[in-house]
Amino acid sequence: MNSLQPTAPDSSRLKIAVVGGGLGGLTLASVLQHAYKIKCTVFELDDTVDSRNQGGSLDLHFDSGQLALKKAGLLDQFRKHARYQGQDHILTDMTGKVLMQHVGRKRSTGGRFDRPEIDRTVLRQMLIDSLDEDTIQWGKKVIKIEEESKDKNNGNHRHTITFQDGRNETFDLVVGADGAWSKIRKFVSEVTPIYGGVSFIEGLLPNVDNGHPKLSKLVGNGSFWALQNNKGLLCQRSGDGSVRVSAAFRIEENGLSHLDFSNPEIPRKYLMDLFSDWDNSLKALIEESSTFIPRGIYMLPADYTWKSHPGVTLIGDAAHLMTPFAGEGANMAMLDGAKLAAAISKIMNKGKDLATTIDNFERKMHNTVTGLATESTKNMDLMISENGPQEVLKMFRILRWLSPVIKLFS
């Protein structure tokens, strides 16, 4: 075949770089390999798989995260690790009064409320293990990306990535799956994440059943929210026996920079003062936490888009960073990966135009996530408000007729 013909090259010739080994990038690589027999290379900043903590637990939605795993051939494996009891949910006010209790179903039921929990570390390892051994290159920090050439016959653009180790490599398609502060996003857009007005200080209760039995009973099997007066204690049980405690509150950007987090007693005292008028049973979540990590909540504008650039695209937080108050970020990143893999297969195996196909993918992705990003910000403003418990109860009253296992006590 004449290489100058305006048709897409076959899978052995189209060279794909996935920048970022998070859930979105790994899902893309896994679906490409499993469903379409297409190779790519994932470049991950971390030196090893366990270089840093991957976070706690997340709920994987039936029509997004689970659907992506199905495309990767990993759904049965996911169900072996899924914690359906992790869907349990308790809501209280600052006095500790229980206002709502949701008991999750103990098995897969399908549909909107099938959202079992899984630890991020376990899910990430599942995806890594599904890949060919040479797919991931570890310790590869991207310094810059430059347009290398443009094929006048088919409109395709090639781009060269330069890494911190001094090496560079040229690709037909570069996918930015590199998170909130994406280097690849800077190539297609000048927009950067904005601070949402809320920060977390995340504590940890390890071995909660044995080391903190009262708090274990308080939190329950899944999520526990105590809300009021523009603050919240948001707790989540992980499969490793720990509970993450996120103290949420409204504060100016960088308002925690004066605290020395290397000494846990300093942020502990800060939080005990901040939550001084809360019930002792709730303040114990702070008193007994072993470590504290500050986390500012950032987001991209809900309607954020960029002018499609042939040969480069974005998925996950790089494309649509949102607050964590709708539980959609990881699910959408995985769905992005699965849908982009399907788009790439049309380019590789059906001769579809790369630029047009990627543009169509991006438009559909934007249409999917815009409403969810808006909902996420709205939920944050409802939860971290003066009347947070009452606002959340309104949401659950709407959901109650859909899920009779939700019990309201106020």
Coordinates of C-alpha atoms in Angstrom, one line a residue:
M1 CA 0.0 0.0 0.0
N2 CA 1.3 3.5 -0.9
S3 CA 2.2 5.2 2.4
L4 CA 1.1 8.5 1.0
Q5 CA -2.5 7.5 0.5
P6 CA -4.9 9.5 2.7
T7 CA -5.8 6.4 4.8
A8 CA -4.9 5.6 8.3
P9 CA -1.8 3.3 8.8
D10 CA -2.3 -0.1 10.2
S11 CA -1.8 -1.0 13.9
S12 CA 1.8 -1.9 13.5
R13 CA 2.6 1.7 12.2
L14 CA 0.4 4.0 14.2
K15 CA 2.5 4.9 17.2
I16 CA 0.5 5.8 20.4
A17 CA 1.8 7.4 23.6
V18 CA -0.3 7.5 26.7
V19 CA 1.1 10.0 29.2
G20 CA 0.1 9.0 32.7
G21 CA -0.5 5.7 34.3
G22 CA -3.6 6.5 36.3
L23 CA -6.9 4.8 35.9
G24 CA -7.8 6.5 32.7
G25 CA -4.6 5.9 30.9
L26 CA -4.3 2.3 32.1
T27 CA -7.9 1.6 31.0
L28 CA -7.2 3.0 27.6
A29 CA -4.2 0.7 27.2
S30 CA -6.0 -2.3 28.6
V31 CA -9.0 -1.9 26.3
L32 CA -6.8 -1.3 23.3
Q33 CA -4.9 -4.5 24.0
H34 CA -7.8 -6.7 25.1
A35 CA -10.6 -5.6 22.8
Y36 CA -8.7 -4.4 19.7
K37 CA -5.2 -6.0 19.8
I38 CA -3.6 -2.5 19.5
K39 CA -0.4 -1.7 21.2
C40 CA 0.5 1.6 22.9
T41 CA 3.1 2.8 25.4
V42 CA 2.2 4.2 28.8
F43 CA 4.7 6.7 30.2
E44 CA 4.3 7.0 34.0
L45 CA 6.0 9.6 36.2
D46 CA 6.3 7.3 39.2
D47 CA 9.5 5.2 39.4
T48 CA 7.6 2.1 40.5
V49 CA 4.1 0.9 41.0
D50 CA 4.2 1.6 44.7
S51 CA 6.1 4.9 44.7
R52 CA 3.3 6.8 46.3
N53 CA -0.1 6.3 47.9
Q54 CA -2.9 5.9 45.4
G55 CA -5.7 7.0 47.7
G56 CA -8.5 5.2 49.3
S57 CA -11.7 3.6 48.0
L58 CA -13.9 4.6 45.1
D59 CA -17.3 3.5 43.9
L60 CA -17.4 2.1 40.4
H61 CA -20.5 2.8 38.5
F62 CA -22.4 0.3 36.5
D63 CA -22.7 2.4 33.3
S64 CA -19.2 3.9 33.3
G65 CA -16.3 2.4 35.4
Q66 CA -17.7 -1.1 35.3
L67 CA -18.6 -0.8 31.6
A68 CA -15.0 0.2 30.9
L69 CA -13.7 -2.9 32.8
K70 CA -16.1 -5.1 30.8
K71 CA -14.5 -3.8 27.6
A72 CA -11.1 -4.7 29.1
G73 CA -12.3 -8.2 30.0
L74 CA -11.8 -7.4 33.7
L75 CA -15.4 -7.3 35.0
D76 CA -15.4 -10.7 36.6
Q77 CA -12.1 -10.0 38.3
F78 CA -13.4 -6.7 39.6
R79 CA -16.4 -8.4 41.2
K80 CA -14.1 -10.7 43.1
H81 CA -12.6 -7.6 44.8
A82 CA -15.7 -5.4 44.9
R83 CA -17.1 -4.5 48.3
Y84 CA -20.8 -4.2 47.9
Q85 CA -21.2 -3.5 51.6
G86 CA -19.1 -0.4 50.9
Q87 CA -22.2 1.2 49.4
D88 CA -23.5 1.7 53.0
H89 CA -23.9 5.3 53.9
I90 CA -24.6 7.3 57.1
L91 CA -25.3 11.0 57.4
T92 CA -25.2 13.0 60.7
D93 CA -25.2 16.5 61.8
M94 CA -22.5 18.1 64.1
T95 CA -24.2 16.6 67.2
G96 CA -23.8 13.1 65.9
K97 CA -27.5 12.7 65.3
V98 CA -28.1 10.1 62.6
L99 CA -30.3 11.7 59.9
M100 CA -30.0 9.1 57.1
Q101 CA -28.8 5.6 56.7
H102 CA -28.5 3.7 53.4
V103 CA -27.8 0.0 53.4
G104 CA -26.2 -1.1 50.1
R105 CA -27.2 -4.3 48.4
K106 CA -24.8 -7.2 49.0
R107 CA -24.4 -8.3 45.4
S108 CA -24.4 -6.9 41.8
T109 CA -27.9 -5.8 40.7
G110 CA -27.1 -3.7 37.7
G111 CA -28.5 -0.3 37.0
R112 CA -28.0 3.1 38.6
F113 CA -27.5 2.0 42.2
D114 CA -24.9 -0.7 41.4
R115 CA -21.9 1.1 42.7
P116 CA -19.7 -1.2 44.8
E117 CA -16.5 0.1 46.3
I118 CA -13.0 -1.0 45.4
D119 CA -9.6 0.2 46.7
R120 CA -7.8 2.4 44.1
T121 CA -4.6 0.4 44.7
V122 CA -6.3 -2.9 43.9
L123 CA -8.1 -1.5 40.8
R124 CA -4.9 0.1 39.4
Q125 CA -3.0 -3.2 39.9
M126 CA -5.7 -5.1 38.1
L127 CA -5.3 -2.9 35.1
I128 CA -1.5 -3.0 35.3
D129 CA -1.5 -6.8 35.4
S130 CA -3.8 -6.9 32.4
L131 CA -1.1 -5.2 30.2
D132 CA 1.7 -6.7 28.2
E133 CA 4.9 -6.5 30.2
D134 CA 6.6 -3.9 28.0
T135 CA 3.5 -1.5 27.9
I136 CA 4.4 0.8 30.9
Q137 CA 7.7 2.7 31.1
W138 CA 8.2 3.9 34.7
G139 CA 10.0 7.0 35.8
K140 CA 9.3 8.9 32.6
K141 CA 8.6 12.6 33.4
V142 CA 7.5 14.6 30.4
I143 CA 9.3 18.0 30.0
K144 CA 7.7 19.2 26.8
I145 CA 5.8 18.1 23.7
E146 CA 6.4 19.7 20.3
E147 CA 4.8 19.3 16.9
E148 CA 7.2 17.4 14.7
S149 CA 5.6 17.2 11.3
K150 CA 2.4 17.3 9.3
D151 CA 1.4 14.9 6.6
K152 CA -0.1 17.1 3.9
N153 CA -1.8 14.1 2.3
N154 CA -3.9 13.0 5.3
G155 CA -3.8 15.9 7.7
N156 CA -2.1 13.9 10.5
H157 CA 0.4 15.5 12.8
R158 CA 3.3 13.8 14.6
H159 CA 4.6 15.0 17.9
T160 CA 7.8 14.6 19.8
I161 CA 7.8 14.1 23.6
T162 CA 11.0 15.1 25.5
F163 CA 11.5 13.4 28.9
Q164 CA 13.5 14.5 31.9
D165 CA 16.1 11.8 31.3
G166 CA 17.0 13.6 28.1
R167 CA 15.4 11.1 25.7
N168 CA 12.8 12.0 23.2
E169 CA 10.4 10.0 21.0
T170 CA 7.9 10.8 18.2
F171 CA 4.3 9.6 18.0
D172 CA 1.3 9.7 15.7
L173 CA -1.0 10.1 18.6
V174 CA -0.3 11.5 22.1
V175 CA -2.9 11.0 24.8
G176 CA -2.7 13.2 27.9
A177 CA -3.9 11.1 30.8
D178 CA -1.6 13.0 33.2
G179 CA -4.1 14.4 35.7
A180 CA -5.1 17.7 37.1
W181 CA -1.8 19.6 36.3
S182 CA -1.4 18.0 32.9
K183 CA 1.7 18.8 30.8
I184 CA -0.1 17.7 27.7
R185 CA -3.1 20.0 28.4
K186 CA -0.7 23.0 28.2
F187 CA 0.0 22.1 24.6
V188 CA -3.6 22.5 23.5
S189 CA -4.9 25.1 25.9
E190 CA -3.8 27.8 28.3
V191 CA -6.7 27.0 30.8
T192 CA -5.5 25.8 34.3
P193 CA -7.5 24.4 37.2
I194 CA -9.2 26.8 39.5
Y195 CA -9.5 26.5 43.3
G196 CA -13.0 25.5 44.4
G197 CA -13.0 27.3 47.8
V198 CA -12.9 24.1 49.8
S199 CA -9.9 22.2 51.2
F200 CA -9.5 18.8 52.9
I201 CA -7.1 17.7 55.6
E202 CA -7.1 14.0 55.2
G203 CA -6.5 11.8 58.2
L204 CA -6.1 8.0 58.5
L205 CA -7.3 5.5 61.0
P206 CA -5.3 2.3 60.3
N207 CA -6.6 -1.1 61.4
V208 CA -9.8 0.5 62.5
D209 CA -11.7 -2.6 63.8
N210 CA -9.0 -3.5 66.3
G211 CA -7.3 -0.1 67.0
H212 CA -10.4 2.1 67.0
P213 CA -13.5 -0.1 67.6
K214 CA -15.8 2.8 68.6
L215 CA -15.0 4.7 65.4
S216 CA -15.3 1.6 63.4
K217 CA -18.9 1.2 64.6
L218 CA -19.6 4.9 64.0
V219 CA -18.4 4.9 60.4
G220 CA -20.0 1.5 59.5
N221 CA -19.2 -0.5 56.4
G222 CA -19.0 2.3 53.8
S223 CA -19.2 6.1 53.9
F224 CA -20.0 8.4 56.9
W225 CA -20.7 12.1 56.5
A226 CA -21.0 14.5 59.4
L227 CA -21.9 18.0 58.1
Q228 CA -22.8 21.5 59.3
N229 CA -21.7 25.1 59.4
N230 CA -19.6 25.0 56.2
K231 CA -17.6 22.0 57.5
G232 CA -17.7 18.3 57.2
L233 CA -16.0 15.1 58.4
L234 CA -16.2 12.7 55.4
C235 CA -15.1 9.2 56.2
Q236 CA -14.7 6.2 54.0
R237 CA -13.7 2.6 54.9
S238 CA -11.1 0.9 52.7
G239 CA -10.7 -2.8 52.0
D240 CA -7.3 -2.8 53.8
G241 CA -9.1 -2.3 57.1
S242 CA -8.4 1.5 57.3
V243 CA -10.7 4.5 57.3
R244 CA -9.8 7.8 55.7
V245 CA -11.1 10.8 57.5
S246 CA -11.4 14.0 55.3
A247 CA -12.0 17.1 57.3
A248 CA -13.6 19.5 54.7
F249 CA -14.0 23.3 55.2
R250 CA -14.1 26.5 53.4
I251 CA -10.8 28.4 53.3
E252 CA -8.9 30.7 51.0
E253 CA -6.4 29.1 48.6
N254 CA -3.1 28.2 50.3
G255 CA -4.8 28.9 53.6
L256 CA -3.1 25.9 55.1
S257 CA 0.4 26.8 54.0
H258 CA 1.4 27.9 57.5
L259 CA 0.9 24.4 59.0
D260 CA 3.8 22.0 59.3
F261 CA 2.3 18.7 58.2
S262 CA 5.4 16.7 59.0
N263 CA 4.3 17.0 62.7
P264 CA 0.8 15.5 62.9
E265 CA 0.1 17.3 66.2
I266 CA 0.1 20.7 64.4
P267 CA -2.7 19.9 61.9
R268 CA -4.5 17.9 64.6
K269 CA -4.7 20.9 66.9
Y270 CA -5.8 23.1 64.0
L271 CA -8.7 20.8 63.3
M272 CA -9.6 20.3 66.9
D273 CA -9.9 24.0 67.2
L274 CA -11.9 24.3 63.9
F275 CA -14.3 21.6 65.0
S276 CA -14.3 22.5 68.7
D277 CA -18.1 22.8 69.0
W278 CA -18.8 19.4 67.4
D279 CA -19.7 16.3 69.4
N280 CA -16.9 14.5 71.1
S281 CA -17.8 11.3 69.3
L282 CA -17.1 13.0 66.0
K283 CA -13.9 14.9 67.2
A284 CA -12.5 11.5 68.0
L285 CA -12.1 10.9 64.3
I286 CA -9.5 13.7 64.4
E287 CA -8.0 12.9 67.7
E288 CA -7.3 9.3 66.8
S289 CA -6.0 9.8 63.2
S290 CA -2.4 9.0 62.7
T291 CA -1.3 11.2 59.8
F292 CA -2.7 14.3 58.0
I293 CA -2.3 15.4 54.4
P294 CA -3.7 18.8 53.0
R295 CA -5.7 18.6 49.8
G296 CA -7.1 21.7 48.0
I297 CA -10.1 21.0 45.8
Y298 CA -9.5 22.2 42.3
M299 CA -11.5 21.9 39.1
L300 CA -11.6 23.0 35.5
P301 CA -14.6 25.0 34.3
A302 CA -17.6 22.6 33.8
D303 CA -17.9 23.7 30.2
Y304 CA -14.2 23.6 29.5
T305 CA -13.3 22.6 25.9
W306 CA -10.2 23.1 23.7
K307 CA -9.7 23.5 19.9
S308 CA -9.1 19.9 18.7
H309 CA -5.5 19.5 17.7
P310 CA -4.7 16.5 15.4
G311 CA -2.4 14.0 17.0
V312 CA -3.0 15.1 20.6
T313 CA -6.0 14.6 22.9
L314 CA -6.8 14.5 26.6
I315 CA -8.8 12.2 28.9
G316 CA -9.7 12.0 32.6
D317 CA -8.7 14.8 34.9
A318 CA -6.5 16.3 32.2
A319 CA -9.7 16.9 30.2
H320 CA -12.4 17.5 32.8
L321 CA -11.1 17.9 36.3
M322 CA -14.0 18.1 38.7
T323 CA -14.5 18.1 42.5
P324 CA -15.0 14.7 44.2
F325 CA -18.5 15.4 45.3
A326 CA -20.3 13.4 42.7
G327 CA -18.1 10.3 42.6
E328 CA -17.7 10.7 38.8
G329 CA -14.0 11.6 38.3
A330 CA -12.4 8.1 38.2
N331 CA -15.5 6.6 36.5
M332 CA -15.4 9.2 33.7
A333 CA -11.7 8.8 33.2
M334 CA -12.1 5.0 32.7
L335 CA -15.1 5.5 30.4
D336 CA -13.0 8.1 28.4
G337 CA -10.3 5.4 28.1
A338 CA -12.7 2.8 26.8
K339 CA -14.3 5.2 24.3
L340 CA -11.0 6.5 23.0
A341 CA -9.9 3.0 22.5
A342 CA -13.0 2.3 20.4
A343 CA -12.2 5.5 18.4
I344 CA -8.6 4.5 17.8
S345 CA -9.8 1.1 16.6
K346 CA -11.8 2.8 13.9
I347 CA -8.7 4.7 12.8
M348 CA -6.4 1.7 12.9
N349 CA -8.7 -1.0 11.5
K350 CA -11.3 0.8 9.5
G351 CA -9.3 3.5 7.9
K352 CA -11.1 6.4 9.6
D353 CA -9.4 9.8 9.5
L354 CA -7.4 10.4 12.7
A355 CA -8.1 14.1 13.1
T356 CA -11.9 13.9 12.5
T357 CA -12.3 10.8 14.7
I358 CA -10.5 12.3 17.6
D359 CA -12.4 15.6 17.2
N360 CA -15.7 13.6 17.3
F361 CA -14.5 11.7 20.4
E362 CA -13.7 14.9 22.2
R363 CA -17.1 16.5 21.4
K364 CA -18.9 13.5 22.7
M365 CA -16.7 13.4 25.9
H366 CA -17.5 17.1 26.6
N367 CA -21.2 16.5 26.2
T368 CA -21.1 13.6 28.6
V369 CA -19.1 15.2 31.4
T370 CA -20.4 18.8 31.4
G371 CA -23.5 18.0 33.3
L372 CA -21.6 15.8 35.8
A373 CA -19.0 18.5 36.4
T374 CA -21.8 21.0 37.1
E375 CA -23.5 18.5 39.4
S376 CA -20.2 17.9 41.3
T377 CA -19.7 21.6 42.0
K378 CA -23.4 22.0 43.0
N379 CA -23.1 19.0 45.5
M380 CA -20.0 20.6 47.0
D381 CA -21.8 23.8 47.6
L382 CA -24.8 22.0 49.1
M383 CA -22.7 19.7 51.4
I384 CA -20.2 22.2 52.6
S385 CA -22.7 24.9 53.6
E386 CA -24.4 26.3 56.7
N387 CA -27.2 23.8 56.4
G388 CA -25.3 20.9 54.8
P389 CA -27.2 18.0 56.5
Q390 CA -30.6 19.4 55.5
E391 CA -29.4 20.0 51.9
V392 CA -28.1 16.5 51.6
L393 CA -31.4 15.1 53.1
K394 CA -33.3 16.9 50.3
M395 CA -31.2 15.0 47.8
F396 CA -31.8 11.6 49.5
R397 CA -35.5 12.3 49.8
I398 CA -35.6 12.5 46.0
L399 CA -33.6 9.3 45.7
R400 CA -35.6 7.4 48.3
W401 CA -38.4 6.3 46.0
L402 CA -35.7 4.8 43.7
S403 CA -33.9 3.0 46.5
P404 CA -36.1 1.8 49.3
V405 CA -33.1 0.8 51.4
I406 CA -32.5 4.5 52.2
K407 CA -33.8 5.3 55.7
L408 CA -34.4 8.9 56.7
F409 CA -34.6 9.8 60.3
S410 CA -35.4 13.5 59.9

